[in-house]
mmCIF file of C-alpha atoms in Angstrom:
data_model
loop_
_atom_site.group_PDB
_atom_site.id
_atom_site.type_symbol
_atom_site.label_atom_id
_atom_site.label_comp_id
_atom_site.label_asym_id
_atom_site.label_seq_id
_atom_site.Cartn_x
_atom_site.Cartn_y
_atom_site.Cartn_z
ATOM 1 C CA MET W 1 -15.528 0.982 -14.456
ATOM 2 C CA ALA W 2 -12.855 0.249 -17.587
ATOM 3 C CA VAL W 3 -9.518 1.667 -17.275
ATOM 4 C CA PRO W 4 -9.216 4.791 -19.839
ATOM 5 C CA ALA W 5 -7.206 3.483 -23.105
ATOM 6 C CA ASP W 6 -5.291 7.017 -22.941
ATOM 7 C CA GLU W 7 -4.405 6.600 -19.336
ATOM 8 C CA ALA W 8 -3.215 2.927 -19.571
ATOM 9 C CA GLY W 9 -2.960 1.783 -22.788
ATOM 10 C CA ASN W 10 -4.599 -0.723 -21.588
ATOM 11 C CA VAL W 11 -5.489 -3.226 -19.013
ATOM 12 C CA LEU W 12 -2.805 -5.896 -19.337
ATOM 13 C CA HIS W 13 -0.081 -3.034 -19.376
ATOM 14 C CA LEU W 14 -1.315 -1.843 -16.525
ATOM 15 C CA ILE W 15 -1.390 -5.614 -14.900
ATOM 16 C CA THR W 16 2.048 -5.897 -15.914
ATOM 17 C CA SER W 17 3.401 -2.806 -15.011
ATOM 18 C CA LYS W 18 2.036 -3.547 -11.072
ATOM 19 C CA LEU W 19 2.988 -7.113 -11.338
ATOM 20 C CA PRO W 20 6.832 -6.856 -9.641
ATOM 21 C CA TYR W 21 4.917 -5.077 -6.321
ATOM 22 C CA LEU W 22 2.004 -7.438 -6.236
ATOM 23 C CA PRO W 23 2.459 -9.867 -2.758
ATOM 24 C CA GLY W 24 2.577 -13.750 -4.011
ATOM 25 C CA ALA W 25 -1.621 -14.561 -4.183
ATOM 26 C CA LEU W 26 -2.733 -11.104 -6.107
ATOM 27 C CA ARG W 27 0.390 -12.134 -8.330
ATOM 28 C CA GLN W 28 -0.782 -14.812 -9.169
ATOM 29 C CA ILE W 29 -4.360 -13.411 -10.169
ATOM 30 C CA GLY W 30 -1.917 -11.363 -12.411
ATOM 31 C CA GLU W 31 0.144 -13.831 -14.362
ATOM 32 C CA TYR W 32 -3.033 -16.155 -14.927
ATOM 33 C CA LEU W 33 -4.920 -12.820 -16.675
ATOM 34 C CA LEU W 34 -1.804 -11.740 -18.788
ATOM 35 C CA ALA W 35 -1.423 -15.663 -19.665
ATOM 36 C CA HIS W 36 -5.260 -15.724 -20.317
ATOM 37 C CA PRO W 37 -6.858 -12.798 -20.884
ATOM 38 C CA ARG W 38 -9.495 -13.874 -23.547
ATOM 39 C CA GLN W 39 -10.861 -16.668 -21.170
ATOM 40 C CA ALA W 40 -10.664 -14.466 -18.084
ATOM 41 C CA GLN W 41 -12.717 -11.927 -19.788
ATOM 42 C CA SER W 42 -15.985 -14.730 -19.636
ATOM 43 C CA MET W 43 -14.997 -15.941 -16.200
ATOM 44 C CA THR W 44 -17.068 -15.447 -12.806
ATOM 45 C CA ILE W 45 -15.349 -14.084 -10.182
ATOM 46 C CA SER W 46 -15.703 -17.325 -8.786
ATOM 47 C CA GLN W 47 -14.412 -19.456 -11.557
ATOM 48 C CA LEU W 48 -11.407 -17.119 -11.841
ATOM 49 C CA ALA W 49 -10.494 -17.329 -8.081
ATOM 50 C CA SER W 50 -10.228 -21.063 -8.932
ATOM 51 C CA ALA W 51 -8.521 -20.637 -11.717
ATOM 52 C CA CYS W 52 -5.942 -19.077 -9.213
ATOM 53 C CA GLY W 53 -6.119 -21.025 -6.398
ATOM 54 C CA VAL W 54 -6.849 -18.094 -4.620
ATOM 55 C CA ALA W 55 -10.273 -16.701 -2.229
ATOM 56 C CA GLU W 56 -13.094 -14.590 -4.162
ATOM 57 C CA SER W 57 -11.860 -11.620 -1.855
ATOM 58 C CA THR W 58 -8.486 -11.529 -3.140
ATOM 59 C CA VAL W 59 -9.650 -11.356 -6.482
ATOM 60 C CA SER W 60 -11.650 -8.272 -4.778
ATOM 61 C CA ARG W 61 -8.364 -7.156 -3.406
ATOM 62 C CA PHE W 62 -6.994 -7.505 -6.479
ATOM 63 C CA VAL W 63 -9.611 -5.426 -8.827
ATOM 64 C CA ARG W 64 -8.796 -2.629 -5.927
ATOM 65 C CA GLU W 65 -5.640 -2.714 -6.803
ATOM 66 C CA LEU W 66 -5.932 -1.564 -10.395
ATOM 67 C CA GLY W 67 -8.080 1.329 -9.634
ATOM 68 C CA MET W 68 -11.146 -0.433 -10.809
ATOM 69 C CA ASP W 69 -15.136 -0.030 -8.831
ATOM 70 C CA SER W 70 -16.153 -3.633 -9.294
ATOM 71 C CA TYR W 71 -15.211 -7.186 -11.253
ATOM 72 C CA HIS W 72 -17.422 -6.306 -14.198
ATOM 73 C CA SER W 73 -15.504 -3.334 -15.013
ATOM 74 C CA LEU W 74 -12.053 -5.997 -14.974
ATOM 75 C CA ARG W 75 -14.266 -8.737 -17.308
ATOM 76 C CA LEU W 76 -14.782 -5.234 -19.501
ATOM 77 C CA SER W 77 -11.261 -4.024 -19.935
ATOM 78 C CA LEU W 78 -10.035 -7.622 -20.335
ATOM 79 C CA ALA W 79 -12.528 -7.269 -23.062
ATOM 80 C CA GLU W 80 -11.041 -4.045 -24.539
ATOM 81 C CA ALA W 81 -7.143 -5.186 -23.990
ATOM 82 C CA THR W 82 -8.138 -7.745 -26.314
ATOM 83 C CA PHE W 83 -9.764 -6.502 -28.739
ATOM 84 C CA ALA W 84 -7.410 -3.941 -29.282
ATOM 85 C CA THR W 85 -4.612 -7.023 -29.296
ATOM 86 C CA ARG W 86 -6.132 -8.542 -32.380
ATOM 87 C CA SER W 87 -6.669 -5.395 -33.757
ATOM 88 C CA ALA W 88 -2.406 -4.118 -33.473
ATOM 89 C CA ALA W 89 -1.782 -7.801 -34.735
ATOM 90 C CA ALA W 90 -3.798 -7.026 -37.941
ATOM 91 C CA GLY W 91 -1.670 -4.631 -39.030
ATOM 92 C CA ARG W 92 1.803 -5.688 -37.390
ATOM 93 C CA ASP W 93 2.739 -6.559 -41.114
ATOM 94 C CA GLU W 94 2.618 -2.467 -41.932
ATOM 95 C CA GLU W 95 6.039 -1.187 -42.227
ATOM 96 C CA PHE W 96 7.332 2.407 -40.533
ATOM 97 C CA VAL W 97 10.054 4.396 -40.555
ATOM 98 C CA TYR W 98 9.572 5.725 -36.790
ATOM 99 C CA GLU W 99 8.060 3.961 -33.586
ATOM 100 C CA GLY W 100 4.026 4.082 -35.159
ATOM 101 C CA ILE W 101 4.432 6.314 -38.110
ATOM 102 C CA LEU W 102 3.295 4.986 -41.600
ATOM 103 C CA ARG W 103 3.865 5.927 -44.617
ATOM 104 C CA GLY W 104 2.422 8.812 -46.285
ATOM 105 C CA ASP W 105 1.856 10.461 -42.536
ATOM 106 C CA GLU W 106 1.456 13.900 -42.624
ATOM 107 C CA PRO W 107 2.519 16.284 -39.889
ATOM 108 C CA PRO W 108 -0.442 16.698 -37.789
ATOM 109 C CA ALA W 109 -1.197 13.112 -37.712
ATOM 110 C CA ILE W 110 2.906 12.532 -36.275
ATOM 111 C CA VAL W 111 2.746 15.039 -33.769
ATOM 112 C CA GLY W 112 -0.435 13.543 -32.534
ATOM 113 C CA LYS W 113 1.284 9.846 -32.624
ATOM 114 C CA ILE W 114 4.325 10.970 -30.788
ATOM 115 C CA GLU W 115 2.946 12.919 -28.223
ATOM 116 C CA ARG W 116 0.292 9.600 -27.200
ATOM 117 C CA SER W 117 3.122 7.723 -27.268
ATOM 118 C CA SER W 118 5.085 9.789 -25.306
ATOM 119 C CA ARG W 119 2.703 10.759 -22.547
ATOM 120 C CA GLN W 120 1.531 6.840 -22.104
ATOM 121 C CA THR W 121 5.037 6.028 -21.379
ATOM 122 C CA LEU W 122 5.229 8.941 -18.799
ATOM 123 C CA ALA W 123 1.362 7.683 -17.365
ATOM 124 C CA GLN W 124 1.925 4.186 -17.158
ATOM 125 C CA THR W 125 6.054 4.727 -15.681
ATOM 126 C CA ALA W 126 4.254 7.074 -13.432
ATOM 127 C CA LYS W 127 1.493 4.471 -12.282
ATOM 128 C CA GLN W 128 3.703 1.436 -11.438
ATOM 129 C CA VAL W 129 6.825 3.231 -9.621
ATOM 130 C CA SER W 130 6.877 2.472 -5.927
ATOM 131 C CA GLY W 131 7.430 4.423 -3.455
ATOM 132 C CA ASP W 132 9.216 1.908 -1.311
ATOM 133 C CA ALA W 133 11.861 0.913 -4.132
ATOM 134 C CA ILE W 134 12.989 4.599 -4.713
ATOM 135 C CA SER W 135 12.609 4.955 -0.949
ATOM 136 C CA ARG W 136 15.293 1.940 -1.221
ATOM 137 C CA ALA W 137 17.076 2.998 -3.801
ATOM 138 C CA VAL W 138 17.807 6.921 -2.459
ATOM 139 C CA ASP W 139 19.325 5.045 0.798
ATOM 140 C CA LEU W 140 21.889 3.353 -1.157
ATOM 141 C CA LEU W 141 22.556 6.942 -3.058
ATOM 142 C CA HIS W 142 22.884 8.985 0.168
ATOM 143 C CA GLU W 143 25.218 5.948 1.464
ATOM 144 C CA ALA W 144 27.595 5.881 -1.623
ATOM 145 C CA ASP W 145 30.958 7.101 -1.949
ATOM 146 C CA ALA W 146 30.567 7.039 -5.676
ATOM 147 C CA VAL W 147 27.853 6.627 -8.046
ATOM 148 C CA VAL W 148 28.821 5.024 -11.307
ATOM 149 C CA PHE W 149 26.315 4.697 -14.798
ATOM 150 C CA CYS W 150 26.090 1.828 -17.564
ATOM 151 C CA CYS W 151 24.385 2.323 -20.236
ATOM 152 C CA MET W 152 24.163 2.111 -23.962
ATOM 153 C CA GLY W 153 22.399 3.271 -26.951
ATOM 154 C CA SER W 154 19.517 5.831 -25.993
ATOM 155 C CA SER W 155 19.684 4.739 -22.516
ATOM 156 C CA SER W 156 22.405 7.701 -22.207
ATOM 157 C CA ILE W 157 20.380 10.470 -21.777
ATOM 158 C CA ALA W 158 18.995 9.252 -18.756
ATOM 159 C CA ALA W 159 22.306 8.229 -17.245
ATOM 160 C CA GLU W 160 24.002 11.918 -18.187
ATOM 161 C CA GLU W 161 20.595 13.640 -16.751
ATOM 162 C CA GLY W 162 21.843 11.254 -13.703
ATOM 163 C CA VAL W 163 25.278 12.815 -13.373
ATOM 164 C CA MET W 164 24.176 16.122 -13.766
ATOM 165 C CA ARG W 165 21.939 15.885 -11.474
ATOM 166 C CA PHE W 166 23.389 13.972 -8.846
ATOM 167 C CA THR W 167 26.977 15.597 -9.273
ATOM 168 C CA ARG W 168 25.416 18.993 -8.574
ATOM 169 C CA ALA W 169 23.355 17.721 -5.788
ATOM 170 C CA GLY W 170 27.192 16.663 -4.086
ATOM 171 C CA LYS W 171 27.422 12.902 -4.764
ATOM 172 C CA LYS W 172 31.087 11.994 -7.011
ATOM 173 C CA CYS W 173 29.453 10.568 -10.256
ATOM 174 C CA LEU W 174 31.008 8.547 -13.561
ATOM 175 C CA LEU W 175 30.028 7.643 -16.592
ATOM 176 C CA TYR W 176 32.144 6.622 -18.937
ATOM 177 C CA ARG W 177 30.435 5.832 -22.767
ATOM 178 C CA ASP W 178 32.958 3.074 -23.913
ATOM 179 C CA GLN W 179 31.212 -0.166 -22.912
ATOM 180 C CA SER W 180 34.213 -1.971 -21.613
ATOM 181 C CA VAL W 181 35.106 0.911 -19.995
ATOM 182 C CA GLN W 182 32.875 0.085 -17.907
ATOM 183 C CA VAL W 183 32.669 -3.422 -17.787
ATOM 184 C CA MET W 184 36.333 -2.511 -16.866
ATOM 185 C CA LEU W 185 35.344 0.131 -14.302
ATOM 186 C CA ALA W 186 33.120 -2.464 -12.337
ATOM 187 C CA THR W 187 35.566 -4.790 -11.646
ATOM 188 C CA ILE W 188 37.219 -2.082 -9.288
ATOM 189 C CA LEU W 189 34.230 -0.725 -7.508
ATOM 190 C CA THR W 190 33.561 -1.067 -3.401
ATOM 191 C CA PRO W 191 30.838 -1.619 -1.092
ATOM 192 C CA ARG W 192 30.361 2.089 -1.214
ATOM 193 C CA ASP W 193 29.702 2.542 -4.118
ATOM 194 C CA VAL W 194 26.453 2.204 -6.270
ATOM 195 C CA LEU W 195 26.122 1.415 -10.200
ATOM 196 C CA ILE W 196 23.057 2.686 -12.292
ATOM 197 C CA GLY W 197 22.492 0.314 -14.926
ATOM 198 C CA ILE W 198 19.834 1.332 -17.617
ATOM 199 C CA SER W 199 18.714 -1.005 -19.968
ATOM 200 C CA ASP W 200 15.312 -0.568 -21.777
ATOM 201 C CA SER W 201 15.571 -4.432 -22.871
ATOM 202 C CA GLY W 202 17.403 -5.267 -19.357
ATOM 203 C CA LYS W 203 19.101 -7.559 -21.971
ATOM 204 C CA SER W 204 22.152 -5.242 -22.666
ATOM 205 C CA THR W 205 25.093 -7.744 -22.480
ATOM 206 C CA ALA W 206 27.607 -5.309 -21.478
ATOM 207 C CA ILE W 207 25.538 -4.194 -18.911
ATOM 208 C CA VAL W 208 24.520 -6.891 -17.347
ATOM 209 C CA ASP W 209 28.088 -7.751 -17.433
ATOM 210 C CA ALA W 210 28.833 -4.873 -15.367
ATOM 211 C CA MET W 211 26.066 -5.451 -13.357
ATOM 212 C CA ARG W 212 27.233 -9.221 -12.682
ATOM 213 C CA LEU W 213 30.748 -7.916 -11.824
ATOM 214 C CA ALA W 214 29.746 -4.914 -8.979
ATOM 215 C CA ARG W 215 27.754 -7.757 -7.464
ATOM 216 C CA GLN W 216 30.975 -9.481 -6.847
ATOM 217 C CA THR W 217 33.057 -6.925 -5.649
ATOM 218 C CA GLY W 218 29.943 -6.028 -2.897
ATOM 219 C CA ALA W 219 28.700 -2.715 -4.916
ATOM 220 C CA THR W 220 25.002 -2.006 -4.698
ATOM 221 C CA SER W 221 23.400 -1.534 -7.862
ATOM 222 C CA ILE W 222 19.567 -0.258 -9.100
ATOM 223 C CA GLY W 223 18.702 -1.246 -12.388
ATOM 224 C CA ILE W 224 15.866 0.608 -14.648
ATOM 225 C CA THR W 225 14.445 -1.465 -17.362
ATOM 226 C CA SER W 226 11.390 -2.263 -18.785
ATOM 227 C CA VAL W 227 11.218 -5.946 -18.319
ATOM 228 C CA GLN W 228 10.588 -7.120 -15.223
ATOM 229 C CA ASP W 229 12.146 -10.970 -15.686
ATOM 230 C CA SER W 230 15.370 -9.731 -17.314
ATOM 231 C CA PRO W 231 18.899 -10.127 -16.337
ATOM 232 C CA LEU W 232 19.164 -6.883 -14.915
ATOM 233 C CA ALA W 233 16.072 -6.987 -12.748
ATOM 234 C CA GLU W 234 17.793 -9.840 -11.357
ATOM 235 C CA LEU W 235 21.214 -8.596 -10.778
ATOM 236 C CA SER W 236 19.785 -4.985 -9.013
ATOM 237 C CA ASP W 237 19.515 -4.889 -5.448
ATOM 238 C CA VAL W 238 16.676 -2.004 -6.066
ATOM 239 C CA PRO W 239 15.196 -2.608 -9.617
ATOM 240 C CA LEU W 240 12.605 0.091 -10.918
ATOM 241 C CA PHE W 241 10.514 -0.104 -13.704
ATOM 242 C CA THR W 242 9.511 2.169 -17.214
ATOM 243 C CA SER W 243 6.517 1.693 -19.150
ATOM 244 C CA ASN W 244 6.359 -1.345 -21.430
ATOM 245 C CA VAL W 245 3.081 0.555 -23.245
ATOM 246 C CA ALA W 246 5.492 1.123 -26.693
ATOM 247 C CA GLY W 247 6.701 -2.673 -26.658
ATOM 248 C CA GLU W 248 9.771 -3.813 -28.792
ATOM 249 C CA GLY W 249 10.418 -0.534 -30.785
ATOM 250 C CA LEU W 250 12.120 -0.064 -33.781
ATOM 251 C CA TYR W 251 14.903 -2.235 -34.854
ATOM 252 C CA GLY W 252 14.587 -3.962 -31.101
ATOM 253 C CA GLU W 253 14.461 -0.654 -28.735
ATOM 254 C CA SER W 254 12.057 1.468 -28.160
ATOM 255 C CA VAL W 255 12.048 5.003 -29.266
ATOM 256 C CA THR W 256 9.880 6.276 -26.339
ATOM 257 C CA SER W 257 11.313 4.316 -23.934
ATOM 258 C CA LYS W 258 13.591 7.375 -22.259
ATOM 259 C CA TRP W 259 11.161 9.299 -21.004
ATOM 260 C CA GLY W 260 10.007 6.324 -18.795
ATOM 261 C CA GLN W 261 13.722 6.532 -17.737
ATOM 262 C CA LEU W 262 14.280 10.381 -17.631
ATOM 263 C CA LEU W 263 11.238 10.864 -15.426
ATOM 264 C CA LEU W 264 12.724 7.971 -13.081
ATOM 265 C CA ILE W 265 16.178 9.350 -12.740
ATOM 266 C CA ASP W 266 14.141 12.541 -11.789
ATOM 267 C CA ILE W 267 12.266 10.750 -9.104
ATOM 268 C CA LEU W 268 14.848 9.551 -7.459
ATOM 269 C CA TYR W 269 16.700 13.065 -7.522
ATOM 270 C CA ALA W 270 13.945 14.855 -6.206
ATOM 271 C CA THR W 271 13.534 12.541 -3.660
ATOM 272 C CA TYR W 272 17.115 12.850 -2.863
ATOM 273 C CA ALA W 273 16.881 16.208 -2.528
ATOM 274 C CA ALA W 274 13.865 16.922 -0.567
ATOM 275 C CA ARG W 275 15.346 14.251 2.110
ATOM 276 C CA HIS W 276 18.745 16.008 2.379
ATOM 277 C CA PHE W 277 17.389 19.526 1.694
ATOM 278 C CA ASP W 278 20.186 21.758 3.349
ATOM 279 C CA ASP W 279 22.773 19.555 1.941
ATOM 280 C CA THR W 280 21.876 19.784 -1.818
ATOM 281 C CA LEU W 281 20.467 23.083 -1.494
ATOM 282 C CA HIS W 282 24.397 24.263 -0.397
ATOM 283 C CA HIS W 283 25.715 22.105 -2.901
ATOM 284 C CA LEU W 284 23.308 23.688 -5.852
ATOM 285 C CA LYS W 285 25.023 27.152 -4.497
ATOM 286 C CA GLU W 286 28.653 25.702 -4.970
ATOM 287 C CA THR W 287 28.334 23.976 -8.134
ATOM 288 C CA TYR W 288 26.061 27.082 -10.024
ATOM 289 C CA GLU W 289 29.155 29.742 -8.828
ATOM 290 C CA ALA W 290 31.631 27.038 -9.820
ATOM 291 C CA GLY W 291 29.868 27.098 -13.539
ATOM 292 C CA ILE W 292 29.888 31.268 -13.080
ATOM 293 C CA ARG W 293 33.355 31.482 -12.414
ATOM 294 C CA HIS W 294 34.362 28.909 -15.085
ATOM 295 C CA SER W 295 32.078 30.930 -17.859
ATOM 296 C CA ARG W 296 33.956 34.041 -17.158
ATOM 297 C CA SER W 297 37.350 32.780 -17.850
ATOM 298 C CA PRO W 298 39.206 33.628 -20.948
ATOM 299 C CA GLY W 299 38.182 31.375 -23.340
ATOM 300 C CA SER W 300 35.575 29.364 -21.556
ATOM 301 C CA PRO W 301 32.754 28.772 -23.379
ATOM 302 C CA PRO W 302 29.133 30.179 -21.710
ATOM 303 C CA VAL W 303 27.515 27.875 -19.437
ATOM 304 C CA GLU W 304 24.762 25.532 -20.821
ATOM 305 C CA GLY W 305 22.118 25.004 -18.693
#
């Protein structure tokens, strides 16, 4: 069957999301389909296999990897995806003030557009999460003396969530809003520290510089981005990928990308907490009680959460 549009955007998005985690031969097929979707939709399975330099059985395996039941379903999904791409291109000149929101849109339409965009981002990110990558990232976090977050713009939301989550789990966390301080901090990391860089585009200069400097100190790094061939991904010991369903958003920043980033932070924390259940539970109780004691001190603001 064809891939449901409300679940995966279209098959090209699905292939893009899976590409970083595919083995060599399957990745060759994915790269060919992304580069030649219109031609591929009319190819027989043997023609596609020949074009990619693989066996027909490998193409069948690729189809199963996408969750489809037949090669015919793949061809149908490619046709739907290329039609959707042409339709989107036809309306690209339309101006908007928020991602997908057009002049004159009424509240019900805006609610629907924002809900669908956010749901697609979460669903796409969840589909492409690599269990192996999450496990390796949690290994790094467990061994770390300090977890340092590097981010800018709306990515700070996920970084602050990460600080709160992992601090309560007993890890020492650092986050400075100033990008210059983030870069300077990267120069004094040690091999027992982990830097988590968060950038939707994977090209933010300060974050990429911090990742490069951290590597020079011997520190390990986890990168969260939507672009698999970005400098951030290449500099990460463990790259984790969010959905790029929304694509390049308003003025160069996807306004829904933060949902995928938050989802990955929650997955990292939940996996860490499940693996170190008793220790995490102990630290959760300690930090909660410390917050309660602080809130009862004279002049202290109430605890939020």
